[in-house]
Tab-separated table of C-alpha atoms and ligand atoms in Angstrom:
chain	number	residue	atom	x	y	z
A	1219	MET	CA	162.118	169.133	114.777
A	1220	PRO	CA	159.664	170.228	112.029
A	1221	ASP	CA	155.896	169.532	112.934
A	1222	SER	CA	156.023	167.270	109.995
A	1223	GLN	CA	157.775	164.887	112.059
A	1224	HIS	CA	155.970	165.139	115.045
A	1225	THR	CA	153.985	161.706	115.835
A	1226	ALA	CA	151.160	161.781	117.830
A	1227	TYR	CA	151.464	160.352	121.266
A	1228	GLU	CA	150.089	156.708	121.629
A	1229	ALA	CA	150.801	154.358	124.434
A	1230	LEU	CA	152.856	151.190	123.816
A	1231	THR	CA	151.776	148.001	124.263
A	1232	VAL	CA	153.921	144.720	124.520
A	1233	ASP	CA	152.283	143.929	121.031
A	1234	THR	CA	153.059	146.984	119.332
A	1235	LEU	CA	156.542	148.211	120.912
A	1236	ARG	CA	158.265	145.954	118.309
A	1237	SER	CA	156.939	147.289	115.356
A	1238	ARG	CA	157.071	150.938	116.711
A	1239	LEU	CA	160.541	151.088	118.289
A	1240	GLY	CA	161.972	148.128	115.726
A	1241	THR	CA	164.069	150.310	113.268
A	1242	LEU	CA	165.173	152.755	116.365
A	1243	PRO	CA	169.296	152.454	116.522
A	1244	ALA	CA	169.274	152.987	120.146
A	1245	MET	CA	166.982	149.542	120.378
A	1246	THR	CA	168.633	147.678	117.695
A	1247	ASP	CA	172.171	148.443	118.745
A	1248	ARG	CA	171.373	146.701	121.997
A	1249	VAL	CA	168.613	144.539	121.674
A	1250	GLY	CA	169.537	143.000	117.911
A	1251	THR	CA	168.084	144.254	114.465
A	1252	ASP	CA	165.525	141.634	114.342
A	1253	PRO	CA	162.438	142.991	116.288
A	1254	SER	CA	160.846	139.650	115.842
A	1255	ALA	CA	163.511	137.975	118.054
A	1256	TRP	CA	162.719	140.649	120.854
A	1257	THR	CA	161.149	139.339	124.005
A	1258	VAL	CA	158.749	142.565	125.662
A	1259	GLU	CA	157.547	142.534	128.997
A	1260	GLU	CA	155.542	145.294	130.973
A	1261	VAL	CA	156.993	145.577	134.143
A	1262	GLY	CA	155.807	148.714	135.806
A	1263	ASP	CA	154.825	148.250	139.167
A	1264	GLY	CA	154.852	152.150	140.288
A	1265	ASN	CA	152.063	154.737	140.678
A	1266	LEU	CA	152.364	156.537	137.021
A	1267	ASN	CA	154.298	154.792	134.357
A	1268	LEU	CA	154.403	151.820	131.564
A	1269	VAL	CA	157.833	150.363	131.986
A	1270	PHE	CA	159.200	147.437	129.391
A	1271	ILE	CA	161.837	145.345	129.239
A	1272	VAL	CA	163.011	144.465	126.012
A	1273	LYS	CA	165.311	141.612	125.689
A	1274	GLY	CA	167.175	140.031	122.436
A	1275	PRO	CA	170.252	138.489	120.873
A	1276	ALA	CA	172.219	141.582	121.320
A	1277	GLY	CA	171.240	142.500	124.893
A	1278	ALA	CA	168.444	144.013	126.883
A	1279	VAL	CA	167.324	147.772	127.369
A	1280	VAL	CA	164.077	149.344	129.371
A	1281	VAL	CA	161.812	151.641	127.875
A	1282	LYS	CA	159.832	154.009	130.057
A	1283	GLN	CA	156.863	155.653	128.982
A	1284	ALA	CA	154.544	158.060	130.708
A	1285	LEU	CA	150.715	157.813	130.907
A	1286	PRO	CA	148.625	160.858	130.161
A	1287	TYR	CA	146.955	159.751	133.480
A	1288	VAL	CA	148.308	158.717	137.139
A	1289	ARG	CA	148.375	154.848	136.515
A	1290	LEU	CA	147.587	153.927	140.231
A	1291	VAL	CA	143.866	155.827	140.015
A	1292	GLY	CA	143.012	155.691	136.591
A	1293	GLU	CA	142.141	157.911	133.521
A	1294	SER	CA	139.918	160.147	136.105
A	1295	TRP	CA	143.476	161.463	136.954
A	1296	PRO	CA	145.034	163.206	133.878
A	1297	LEU	CA	148.957	164.119	134.134
A	1298	PRO	CA	150.874	165.292	131.841
A	1299	LEU	CA	153.282	163.761	129.357
A	1300	THR	CA	155.885	166.223	129.849
A	1301	ARG	CA	157.240	164.948	133.234
A	1302	ALA	CA	158.975	162.136	130.863
A	1303	TYR	CA	160.547	165.364	129.614
A	1304	PHE	CA	161.749	166.642	133.259
A	1305	GLU	CA	162.998	163.105	134.034
A	1306	TYR	CA	165.281	163.162	130.929
A	1307	HIS	CA	167.143	166.584	131.681
A	1308	ALA	CA	167.116	165.270	135.467
A	1309	LEU	CA	168.965	162.198	134.597
A	1310	THR	CA	171.571	164.024	132.319
A	1311	ARG	CA	172.102	166.613	135.264
A	1312	GLN	CA	172.765	163.704	137.674
A	1313	ALA	CA	174.914	161.839	135.611
A	1314	ALA	CA	177.079	164.683	135.168
A	1315	ARG	CA	177.063	165.510	139.082
A	1316	ASP	CA	177.395	161.918	140.458
A	1317	PRO	CA	178.663	159.697	137.301
A	1318	GLY	CA	177.889	156.129	137.167
A	1319	ARG	CA	174.833	156.205	139.972
A	1320	VAL	CA	172.055	156.799	137.466
A	1321	PRO	CA	171.330	154.640	134.321
A	1322	ASP	CA	172.615	155.260	131.068
A	1323	VAL	CA	169.966	157.123	128.742
A	1324	HIS	CA	170.043	155.706	125.128
A	1325	HIS	CA	167.034	157.432	123.681
A	1326	PHE	CA	164.482	160.360	124.462
A	1327	ASP	CA	161.646	160.992	122.335
A	1328	ALA	CA	159.422	163.928	123.892
A	1329	ASP	CA	156.329	163.308	121.639
A	1330	GLN	CA	155.853	159.547	122.970
A	1331	ALA	CA	156.885	160.843	126.515
A	1332	LEU	CA	159.416	157.700	126.158
A	1333	ILE	CA	162.926	157.249	127.348
A	1334	VAL	CA	165.069	154.172	126.445
A	1335	MET	CA	167.844	153.475	128.994
A	1336	ARG	CA	169.852	150.938	130.601
A	1337	TYR	CA	168.519	147.830	131.719
A	1338	LEU	CA	169.636	147.341	135.427
A	1339	SER	CA	170.474	143.663	135.897
A	1340	PRO	CA	170.770	141.971	138.167
A	1341	HIS	CA	169.478	144.890	140.288
A	1342	VAL	CA	166.272	144.733	142.214
A	1343	ILE	CA	164.398	147.899	143.914
A	1344	LEU	CA	165.626	148.581	147.330
A	1345	ARG	CA	162.032	148.533	148.944
A	1346	LYS	CA	162.098	144.689	148.292
A	1347	SER	CA	165.158	143.745	149.871
A	1348	LEU	CA	164.350	145.908	152.726
A	1349	LYS	CA	161.400	143.981	153.208
A	1350	ALA	CA	163.595	140.656	152.554
A	1351	GLY	CA	165.507	141.400	155.274
A	1352	ILE	CA	168.518	141.627	152.931
A	1353	ARG	CA	171.698	143.984	153.498
A	1354	HIS	CA	173.511	146.186	151.061
A	1355	PRO	CA	176.989	147.239	152.574
A	1356	GLY	CA	177.631	149.789	149.788
A	1357	LEU	CA	174.211	151.517	150.284
A	1358	PRO	CA	175.006	154.479	152.702
A	1359	GLY	CA	177.901	155.282	150.795
A	1360	HIS	CA	176.494	155.118	147.646
A	1361	LEU	CA	173.371	157.234	148.271
A	1362	GLY	CA	175.157	159.493	150.625
A	1363	LEU	CA	177.768	160.653	147.871
A	1364	PHE	CA	174.822	160.482	145.326
A	1365	LEU	CA	172.822	163.354	147.873
A	1366	ALA	CA	175.668	165.514	148.457
A	1367	ARG	CA	176.873	165.548	144.778
A	1368	THR	CA	173.538	166.103	143.002
A	1369	LEU	CA	172.446	168.536	145.594
A	1370	PHE	CA	175.888	170.346	145.935
A	1371	ARG	CA	176.652	170.847	142.312
A	1372	GLY	CA	172.692	171.275	141.392
A	1373	SER	CA	172.808	174.643	143.557
A	1374	ASP	CA	174.121	178.110	143.678
A	1375	LEU	CA	176.846	176.973	145.796
A	1376	HIS	CA	178.495	175.639	142.502
A	1377	MET	CA	177.122	176.385	139.396
A	1378	ASP	CA	177.393	179.080	137.002
A	1379	THR	CA	174.519	181.489	137.716
A	1380	ALA	CA	173.324	182.035	134.162
A	1381	ARG	CA	172.967	177.855	134.046
A	1382	ARG	CA	171.428	177.822	137.378
A	1383	LYS	CA	168.798	179.925	136.660
A	1384	ALA	CA	168.024	178.397	132.899
A	1385	ASP	CA	167.769	175.130	134.838
A	1386	LEU	CA	165.440	176.881	137.696
A	1387	ALA	CA	163.277	178.065	134.833
A	1388	LEU	CA	162.965	174.767	133.172
A	1389	PHE	CA	162.216	172.860	135.984
A	1390	ALA	CA	159.695	175.296	137.197
A	1391	GLY	CA	157.209	173.974	134.403
A	1392	ASN	CA	157.075	170.702	136.128
A	1393	VAL	CA	153.856	171.951	137.808
A	1394	GLU	CA	151.434	169.189	138.140
A	1395	LEU	CA	154.422	166.756	139.544
A	1396	CYS	CA	154.906	169.470	142.042
A	1397	ASP	CA	151.382	169.620	142.764
A	1398	ILE	CA	151.316	165.929	143.781
A	1399	THR	CA	153.836	166.487	146.431
A	1400	GLU	CA	152.494	169.712	147.613
A	1401	ASN	CA	149.177	168.159	148.243
A	1402	LEU	CA	149.990	164.421	148.824
A	1403	VAL	CA	152.754	165.009	151.423
A	1404	PHE	CA	151.967	168.295	153.087
A	1405	SER	CA	148.327	168.842	153.459
A	1406	ASP	CA	146.340	165.683	152.534
A	1407	PRO	CA	147.569	163.510	155.346
A	1408	TYR	CA	146.172	166.384	157.669
A	1409	PHE	CA	142.663	166.250	156.914
A	1410	ALA	CA	139.994	164.169	155.461
A	1411	ALA	CA	141.094	164.183	151.792
A	1412	GLU	CA	139.286	162.053	149.524
A	1413	LEU	CA	141.792	159.461	147.996
A	1414	ASN	CA	143.149	158.953	151.602
A	1415	ARG	CA	143.056	155.459	153.450
A	1416	HIS	CA	144.942	153.988	156.251
A	1417	THR	CA	144.420	150.459	158.323
A	1418	SER	CA	141.052	151.137	159.684
A	1419	PRO	CA	139.752	150.995	162.677
A	1420	GLN	CA	143.239	150.312	164.001
A	1421	LEU	CA	144.523	153.478	163.580
A	1422	ASP	CA	141.472	155.666	163.277
A	1423	ASP	CA	142.281	157.013	166.911
A	1424	ALA	CA	146.007	158.132	165.646
A	1425	VAL	CA	144.518	159.588	162.513
A	1426	ALA	CA	142.232	161.649	164.512
A	1427	ALA	CA	144.897	162.803	167.015
A	1428	LEU	CA	147.381	164.294	164.270
A	1429	ARG	CA	144.405	165.977	162.280
A	1430	ALA	CA	143.717	167.772	165.663
A	1431	ASP	CA	147.530	168.243	166.280
A	1432	ARG	CA	147.893	172.052	165.898
A	1433	ASP	CA	151.322	171.737	165.962
A	1434	LEU	CA	152.070	169.254	163.640
A	1435	LYS	CA	149.809	170.763	160.998
A	1436	VAL	CA	151.539	174.225	161.200
A	1437	ALA	CA	154.778	172.528	160.865
A	1438	ALA	CA	153.566	170.858	158.077
A	1439	GLN	CA	152.350	173.756	156.222
A	1440	GLN	CA	156.140	175.462	157.148
A	1441	LEU	CA	157.535	172.459	155.439
A	1442	LYS	CA	155.697	172.861	152.264
A	1443	MET	CA	156.530	176.455	152.519
A	1444	ALA	CA	160.189	175.330	152.439
A	1445	PHE	CA	159.355	173.038	149.513
A	1446	THR	CA	157.745	175.288	147.494
A	1447	ALA	CA	159.980	178.453	148.291
A	1448	LYS	CA	163.360	177.638	149.016
A	1449	ALA	CA	164.781	176.613	145.280
A	1450	GLU	CA	168.015	175.884	146.688
A	1451	THR	CA	169.116	172.998	144.384
A	1452	LEU	CA	167.570	170.639	141.682
A	1453	LEU	CA	165.767	167.277	143.918
A	1454	HIS	CA	165.428	164.403	142.851
A	1455	GLY	CA	161.863	164.938	144.053
A	1456	ASP	CA	160.767	161.303	145.176
A	1457	LEU	CA	163.728	159.420	146.331
A	1458	HIS	CA	162.298	156.520	148.009
A	1459	THR	CA	163.363	153.403	148.488
A	1460	GLY	CA	161.290	152.432	145.204
A	1461	SER	CA	163.550	154.563	143.160
A	1462	ILE	CA	166.649	152.955	143.783
A	1463	MET	CA	167.851	149.713	142.309
A	1464	VAL	CA	170.279	147.620	144.051
A	1465	THR	CA	172.785	144.625	143.984
A	1466	PRO	CA	175.203	143.386	146.211
A	1467	ASP	CA	177.925	146.314	145.321
A	1468	ASP	CA	176.106	148.462	143.188
A	1469	SER	CA	172.941	151.510	143.643
A	1470	GLN	CA	171.388	152.841	140.828
A	1471	VAL	CA	169.012	155.884	141.290
A	1472	ILE	CA	165.975	155.898	138.889
A	1473	ASP	CA	162.845	157.899	138.343
A	1474	PRO	CA	163.429	161.582	138.795
A	1475	GLU	CA	160.299	162.416	137.112
A	1476	PHE	CA	159.518	164.986	140.114
A	1477	ALA	CA	162.515	166.750	139.816
A	1478	THR	CA	162.276	170.293	140.760
A	1479	TYR	CA	164.151	173.334	142.231
A	1480	GLY	CA	163.566	172.731	146.479
A	1481	PRO	CA	165.268	172.737	149.708
A	1482	PHE	CA	168.446	170.706	150.126
A	1483	GLY	CA	166.786	168.595	152.802
A	1484	PHE	CA	163.960	167.327	150.905
A	1485	ASP	CA	165.486	164.324	149.114
A	1486	ILE	CA	167.686	163.261	152.194
A	1487	GLY	CA	164.397	163.471	154.631
A	1488	MET	CA	162.718	161.227	152.132
A	1489	LEU	CA	165.272	158.665	151.768
A	1490	LEU	CA	165.652	158.585	155.727
A	1491	ALA	CA	161.969	158.316	156.313
A	1492	ASN	CA	161.785	154.994	153.887
A	1493	TYR	CA	164.708	153.554	155.946
A	1494	LEU	CA	162.923	154.243	159.255
A	1495	MET	CA	159.529	153.027	157.798
A	1496	ALA	CA	161.530	149.871	156.887
A	1497	TYR	CA	162.918	149.703	160.593
A	1498	PHE	CA	159.328	149.883	161.936
A	1499	ALA	CA	157.888	147.288	159.306
A	1500	GLN	CA	160.252	144.738	160.529
A	1501	ALA	CA	157.982	142.973	163.006
A	1502	GLY	CA	155.677	142.295	160.233
A	1503	HIS	CA	158.128	140.104	158.292
A	1504	GLU	CA	159.952	138.333	161.101
A	1505	ALA	CA	159.219	134.621	161.571
A	1506	THR	CA	159.783	135.145	165.149
A	1507	PRO	CA	159.895	138.041	167.327
A	1508	ALA	CA	163.468	139.761	167.779
A	1509	GLU	CA	164.792	137.315	164.502
A	1510	ARG	CA	165.326	140.403	162.587
A	1511	ASP	CA	167.189	142.526	165.606
A	1512	GLY	CA	170.144	142.688	163.844
A	1513	TYR	CA	168.622	143.717	160.586
A	1514	ARG	CA	166.865	146.615	162.651
A	1515	THR	CA	170.357	147.644	163.643
A	1516	TRP	CA	171.499	147.782	160.227
A	1517	LEU	CA	168.781	149.551	159.291
A	1518	LEU	CA	169.336	152.232	161.586
A	1519	ASP	CA	172.993	152.296	160.651
A	1520	VAL	CA	172.344	152.911	157.242
A	1521	THR	CA	170.162	155.605	158.120
A	1522	ALA	CA	172.921	157.431	160.240
A	1523	ASP	CA	175.543	156.684	157.784
A	1524	THR	CA	173.800	157.946	154.804
A	1525	TRP	CA	173.468	161.500	156.847
A	1526	ASP	CA	177.259	161.139	157.699
A	1527	VAL	CA	178.640	160.805	154.170
A	1528	PHE	CA	176.259	163.186	152.797
A	1529	ALA	CA	177.661	165.650	155.357
A	1530	ALA	CA	181.295	164.741	155.042
A	1531	GLU	CA	180.955	165.020	150.914
A	1532	PHE	CA	178.991	168.221	151.287
A	1533	GLY	CA	181.780	169.384	153.219
A	1534	ARG	CA	184.677	168.392	150.755
A	1535	LEU	CA	182.557	169.902	148.011
A	1536	TRP	CA	182.320	172.943	149.989
A	1537	ARG	CA	185.825	173.302	150.340
A	1538	THR	CA	187.316	172.243	146.927
A	1539	GLU	CA	183.890	173.449	144.479
A	1540	ARG	CA	182.525	176.716	145.883
A	1541	THR	CA	182.777	178.052	142.500
A	1542	GLY	CA	178.936	179.656	142.473
A	1543	ILE	CA	177.376	183.038	143.544
A	1544	LEU	CA	177.190	181.933	147.247
A	1545	HIS	CA	179.730	182.334	149.991
A	1546	GLN	CA	182.338	183.674	147.227
A	1547	ALA	CA	186.025	182.383	148.272
A	1548	SER	CA	186.922	186.235	147.702
A	1549	LEU	CA	184.914	186.739	151.076
A	1550	TYR	CA	186.452	184.200	153.168
A	1551	GLU	CA	189.560	182.340	151.940
A	1552	ASP	CA	190.889	184.697	149.691
A	1553	GLN	CA	191.154	187.299	152.512
A	1554	GLY	CA	192.881	184.510	154.682
A	1555	ASP	CA	189.600	183.627	156.735
A	1556	ARG	CA	189.158	179.808	156.335
A	1557	LEU	CA	187.375	179.960	159.433
A	1558	ALA	CA	184.707	182.147	157.938
A	1559	ALA	CA	184.116	179.409	155.105
A	1560	GLU	CA	183.669	176.700	157.916
A	1561	GLN	CA	181.226	178.659	159.733
A	1562	ALA	CA	179.207	179.324	157.012
A	1563	LEU	CA	179.454	175.626	156.330
A	1564	HIS	CA	178.281	174.331	159.719
A	1565	HIS	CA	175.350	176.925	159.385
A	1566	GLN	CA	174.184	175.571	156.005
A	1567	LEU	CA	174.581	172.042	157.345
A	1568	ASP	CA	172.665	172.997	160.338
A	1569	ALA	CA	169.824	174.671	158.124
A	1570	ILE	CA	169.584	171.382	156.056
A	1571	TRP	CA	169.532	168.873	158.731
A	1572	ALA	CA	166.419	170.728	160.376
A	1573	ASP	CA	164.772	170.434	156.990
A	1574	THR	CA	165.895	166.806	156.666
A	1575	TRP	CA	164.206	165.555	159.725
A	1576	GLY	CA	160.933	168.022	158.939
A	1577	PHE	CA	160.415	166.569	155.775
A	1578	CYS	CA	161.367	162.928	156.990
A	1579	GLY	CA	158.528	163.428	159.532
A	1580	VAL	CA	155.723	164.266	156.977
A	1581	GLU	CA	157.277	161.450	154.758
A	1582	MET	CA	156.419	158.824	157.119
A	1583	HIS	CA	152.983	160.391	157.489
A	1584	ARG	CA	151.947	160.481	154.154
A	1585	ARG	CA	152.968	157.016	153.469
A	1586	ILE	CA	150.551	155.534	156.301
A	1587	LEU	CA	147.356	157.900	155.802
A	1588	GLY	CA	147.538	159.257	152.548
A	1589	LEU	CA	146.994	157.886	149.055
A	1590	ALA	CA	150.564	156.191	148.196
A	1591	HIS	CA	151.524	153.799	150.645
A	1592	ILE	CA	154.680	151.649	150.941
A	1593	GLU	CA	154.894	147.716	150.063
A	1594	GLU	CA	156.728	147.129	153.714
A	1595	PHE	CA	153.696	148.325	155.348
A	1596	GLU	CA	151.107	147.160	152.792
A	1597	SER	CA	152.147	143.628	152.691
A	1598	ILE	CA	151.706	142.680	156.133
A	1599	ASP	CA	148.408	140.865	155.906
A	1600	ASP	CA	147.839	141.013	159.668
A	1601	PRO	CA	145.973	144.139	159.851
A	1602	ASP	CA	146.604	144.464	164.013
A	1603	ILE	CA	150.227	143.578	163.521
A	1604	ARG	CA	150.629	146.138	160.384
A	1605	ALA	CA	148.813	149.007	162.644
A	1606	ALA	CA	151.121	148.497	165.384
A	1607	CYS	CA	153.997	149.107	163.092
A	1608	GLU	CA	152.272	152.153	161.454
A	1609	ARG	CA	151.384	153.418	164.630
A	1610	LYS	CA	154.949	153.707	165.858
A	1611	ALA	CA	156.565	155.307	162.436
A	1612	LEU	CA	153.590	157.860	162.802
A	1613	VAL	CA	154.667	158.468	166.364
A	1614	LEU	CA	158.283	159.145	165.328
A	1615	GLY	CA	157.143	160.977	162.295
A	1616	ARG	CA	155.288	163.515	164.489
A	1617	HIS	CA	158.162	163.894	166.723
A	1618	LEU	CA	160.756	164.925	163.966
A	1619	ALA	CA	158.256	167.092	161.929
A	1620	VAL	CA	157.327	169.383	165.024
A	1621	ASN	CA	160.734	169.290	166.570
A	1622	ARG	CA	163.111	169.254	163.460
A	1623	ARG	CA	165.087	172.233	165.106
A	1624	GLN	CA	165.576	170.928	168.164
A	1625	ILE	CA	166.948	167.046	167.043
A	1626	PRO	CA	170.571	166.737	168.683
A	1627	SER	CA	172.070	164.504	166.826
A	1628	ILE	CA	171.993	161.418	164.658
A	1629	ALA	CA	172.533	159.373	167.946
A	1630	ALA	CA	169.618	160.892	169.216
A	1631	VAL	CA	167.131	160.006	166.424
A	1632	ARG	CA	168.478	156.072	166.789
A	1633	GLU	CA	167.482	156.308	170.081
A	1634	LEU	CA	164.170	157.529	169.631
A	1635	ALA	CA	163.383	154.976	167.037
A	1636	GLU	CA	164.706	152.149	169.281
A	1637	ARG	CA	162.549	153.381	172.061
A	1638	ILE	CA	159.284	153.518	170.059
A	1639	GLU	CA	160.322	150.184	168.796
A	1640	ARG	CA	160.316	148.639	172.528
A	1641	GLU	CA	157.023	150.784	173.007
A	1642	ASP	CA	158.872	152.554	175.475
A	1643	LEU	CA	157.455	156.002	174.045
A	1644	ARG	CA	154.089	156.376	172.413
B	2372	SR1	C1	149.748	160.020	142.521
B	2372	SR1	S1	151.354	159.682	142.724
B	2372	SR1	C2	151.800	158.901	144.293
B	2372	SR1	C3	153.273	159.127	144.763
B	2372	SR1	O1	153.812	158.189	143.519
B	2372	SR1	C4	155.006	158.580	143.244
B	2372	SR1	O2	156.004	157.757	143.280
B	2372	SR1	C5	155.396	159.848	144.198
B	2372	SR1	O3	155.776	159.211	145.524
B	2372	SR1	C6	153.753	160.326	144.721
B	2372	SR1	O4	153.774	161.139	145.547
B	2373	MG	MG1	158.533	156.708	140.684
């Protein structure tokens, strides 16, 4: 686009959105041609962006716009608008790799850091459902397939090498968002970083113990190195339960602005950590003790089933879509050696398994000790109850991060979570 057509960035408001986007076909086609008949609501409750729901006689859309700073902190923490560009490109990749699992993009404006996309209704943010004790039977199937398909199809196992290298270069530009993850997930929880906070004084002893925990700090830095150096596939980059919207029978994955090339296990570990934190938070949300025991079991089922669906689909894709430069069929199947392909698959899944539990562990820590907390814990008013829930998650997180290469099975993770929840283990 010639320079003369560039428009200087300006944050939208509920008052200016109609005049600024009122003639955009992506809007008028879907909302209606008369902007004065539109209603505009700003609903962004995430840490970074503006999110508007625009409704009119013809329908509704979501308009998401990046702010030039971290919304959670304020203008003192500038953040590049280019994250909208990475989100747009990630959404297009994910839509191609697992069709129907991410919202349709109707329009992208790089100058305004703005994406017009499908209004998801009657979807709600998954995290709110997990807090309310609502089950979503399709969840592990949807998310397990999403993980396998996006991760496998974004890697050198599947992609044409030139396209994969071009994408590696493109997403390598998402520097500042990676920097947030590198600091907030892998380092800040383990020292007195400026923006850290925790439930105090109840967790002061646990925080001091984790900061003095040599094995844990080394593990966290090894995981940080895996995140920065293992450019295995295109990640969503921020796959927590606030990045998923659900109905009784649909799940949609949103907000991939942290997209980058990284290790297969990162998105999986983040997601499983958020299921497990929801598990430990239930005591803060049940009216009477044990009332939510069935729901606790369901959350552990979801954790296990998500991994199982992921592994099964990853294996299927390994056998049917291994068209990239790694583990070529010419080395294995074409020589009549199918067992070699299976052996390589098992080694790959073992490596992903270990990384998954490591990332899962540190994600649990940073949501309790760092800057960005989660609603399931934050909304527990009684600090003693909140701290008791959080302490259990810290214990499991420490075990998973340090012992990630020795976790024998998903049943073992379940049993560990249940014993920690019963206060059998500390
Ligand atoms: C400063 S941003 C804090 C967190 O919010 C995002 O959703 C990511 O999880 C990030 O780590
Ligand atoms: Mg987000």
